[in-house]
XYZ file of C-alpha atoms in Angstrom:
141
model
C -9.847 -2.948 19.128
C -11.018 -1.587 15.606
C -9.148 1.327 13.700
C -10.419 4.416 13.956
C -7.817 6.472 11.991
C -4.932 8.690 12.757
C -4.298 11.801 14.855
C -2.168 14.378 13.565
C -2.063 17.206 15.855
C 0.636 19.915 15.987
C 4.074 19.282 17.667
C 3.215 15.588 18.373
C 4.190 12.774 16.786
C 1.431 11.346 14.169
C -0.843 7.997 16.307
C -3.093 5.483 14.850
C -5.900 5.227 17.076
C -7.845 2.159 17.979
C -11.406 2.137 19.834
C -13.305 0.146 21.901
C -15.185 -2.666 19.125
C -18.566 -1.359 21.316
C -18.530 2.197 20.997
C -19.649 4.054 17.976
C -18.983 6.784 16.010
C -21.400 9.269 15.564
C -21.875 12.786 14.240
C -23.912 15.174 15.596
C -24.555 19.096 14.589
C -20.916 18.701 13.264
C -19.335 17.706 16.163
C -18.019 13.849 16.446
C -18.788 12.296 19.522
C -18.342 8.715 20.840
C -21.505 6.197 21.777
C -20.439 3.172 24.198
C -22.836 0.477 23.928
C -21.373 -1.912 26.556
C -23.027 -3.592 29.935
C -19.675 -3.410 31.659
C -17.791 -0.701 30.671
C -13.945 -0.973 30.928
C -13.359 2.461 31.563
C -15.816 5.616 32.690
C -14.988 7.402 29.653
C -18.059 8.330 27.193
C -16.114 6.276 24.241
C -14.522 3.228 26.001
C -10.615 2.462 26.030
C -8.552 4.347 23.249
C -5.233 2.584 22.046
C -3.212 5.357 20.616
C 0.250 4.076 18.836
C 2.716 6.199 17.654
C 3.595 4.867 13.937
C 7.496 6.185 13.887
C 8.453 3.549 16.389
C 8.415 0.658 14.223
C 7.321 1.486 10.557
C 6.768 -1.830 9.306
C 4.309 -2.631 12.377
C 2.573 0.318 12.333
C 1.702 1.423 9.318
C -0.550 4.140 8.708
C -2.986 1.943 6.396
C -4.609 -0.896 8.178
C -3.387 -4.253 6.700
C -6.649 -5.754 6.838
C -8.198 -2.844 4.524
C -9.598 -2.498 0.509
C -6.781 0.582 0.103
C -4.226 -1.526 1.477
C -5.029 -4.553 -0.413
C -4.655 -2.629 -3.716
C -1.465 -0.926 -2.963
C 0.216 -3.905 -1.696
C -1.062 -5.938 -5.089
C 0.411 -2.858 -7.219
C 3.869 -3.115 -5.242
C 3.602 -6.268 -6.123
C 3.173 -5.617 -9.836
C 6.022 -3.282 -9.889
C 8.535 -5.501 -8.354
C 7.157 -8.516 -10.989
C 7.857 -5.860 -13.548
C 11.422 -5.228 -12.706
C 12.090 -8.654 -12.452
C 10.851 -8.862 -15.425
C 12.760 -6.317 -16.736
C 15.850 -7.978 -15.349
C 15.239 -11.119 -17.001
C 14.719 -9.723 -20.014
C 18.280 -8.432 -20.559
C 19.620 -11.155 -18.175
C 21.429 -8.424 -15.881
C 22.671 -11.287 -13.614
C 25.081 -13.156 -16.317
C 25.764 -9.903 -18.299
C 28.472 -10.089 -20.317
C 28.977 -6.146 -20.594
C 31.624 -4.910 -19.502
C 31.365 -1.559 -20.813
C 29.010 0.677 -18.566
C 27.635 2.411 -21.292
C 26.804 -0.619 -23.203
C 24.770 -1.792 -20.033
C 22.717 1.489 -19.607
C 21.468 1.460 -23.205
C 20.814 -2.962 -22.847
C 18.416 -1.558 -19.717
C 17.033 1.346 -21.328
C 15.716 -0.741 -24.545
C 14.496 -3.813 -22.198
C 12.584 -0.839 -20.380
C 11.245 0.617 -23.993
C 10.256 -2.609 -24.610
C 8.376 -3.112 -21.119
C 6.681 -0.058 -21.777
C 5.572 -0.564 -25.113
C 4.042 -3.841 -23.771
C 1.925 -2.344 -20.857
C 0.569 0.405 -23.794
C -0.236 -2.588 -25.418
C -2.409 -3.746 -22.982
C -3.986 -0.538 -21.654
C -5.027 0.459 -25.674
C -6.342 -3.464 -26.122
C -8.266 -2.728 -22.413
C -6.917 -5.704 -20.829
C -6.529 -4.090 -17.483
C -6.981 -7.446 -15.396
C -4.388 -9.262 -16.734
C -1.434 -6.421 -16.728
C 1.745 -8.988 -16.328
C 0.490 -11.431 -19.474
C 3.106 -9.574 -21.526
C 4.616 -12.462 -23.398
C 1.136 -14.093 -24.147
C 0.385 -10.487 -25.571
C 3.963 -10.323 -27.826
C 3.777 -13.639 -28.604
């Protein structure tokens, strides 16, 4: 089955739709219409067999960007970024042994390691090294 996008329609829950691999795509005077290429044809409709899956029955299953594409490739490596980031962040100011006790004194340790972080990733965007954004400490150092 290949991913053919989602359909939203009103007062129905939002589906990912999956086609038959044979059938095509194809648009004509402005109106989408299905082409089934297939010898033996598992179904008599024009476009093959349909999949339709509802996406709020299991979130982290069905997700509304296909795992195997570009867009999800790039937001999964910027989650990724973000969580290396905080971690970072974390490490910086050691938040696991703190020896704060004082919540006030903690907020303003966090808020400088995060002034800090920032400055850093300026760093790199003004010295345009975009493909390396987590080489922070070879930057400072």
């Amino acid at each position: 089955m290949v991913y053919d996008g989602i359909t939203r329609e009103k007062g129905r829950a939002d589906r990912i739709k999956y086609i038959c691999p044979k059938a095509k795509k194809i648009n004509i005077n402005g109106k989408l219409s299905y082409i089934l290429n297939c010898e033996n044809p598992c179904t008599s409709s024009k476009c093959g067999r349909i999949k339709q899956i509802t996406i709020h029955h299991n979130y982290r299953f069905n997700s509304s960007i296909p795992r195997d594409s570009l867009k999800w490739q790039k937001l999964y490596r910027l989650r990724t970024i973000c969580e290396r980031s905080i971690c970072q962040i974390k490490n910086f100011i050691q938040i696991k042994s703190s020896r704060v006790r004082n919540t006030v004194s903690l907020k303003s340790d966090i808020l400088l390691a995060c002034i800090s972080q920032l400055i850093a990733f300026i760093l790199i965007f003004k010295s345009k090294n975009y493909d390396k954004p987590l080489a922070i400490k070879s930057l400072i150092a």
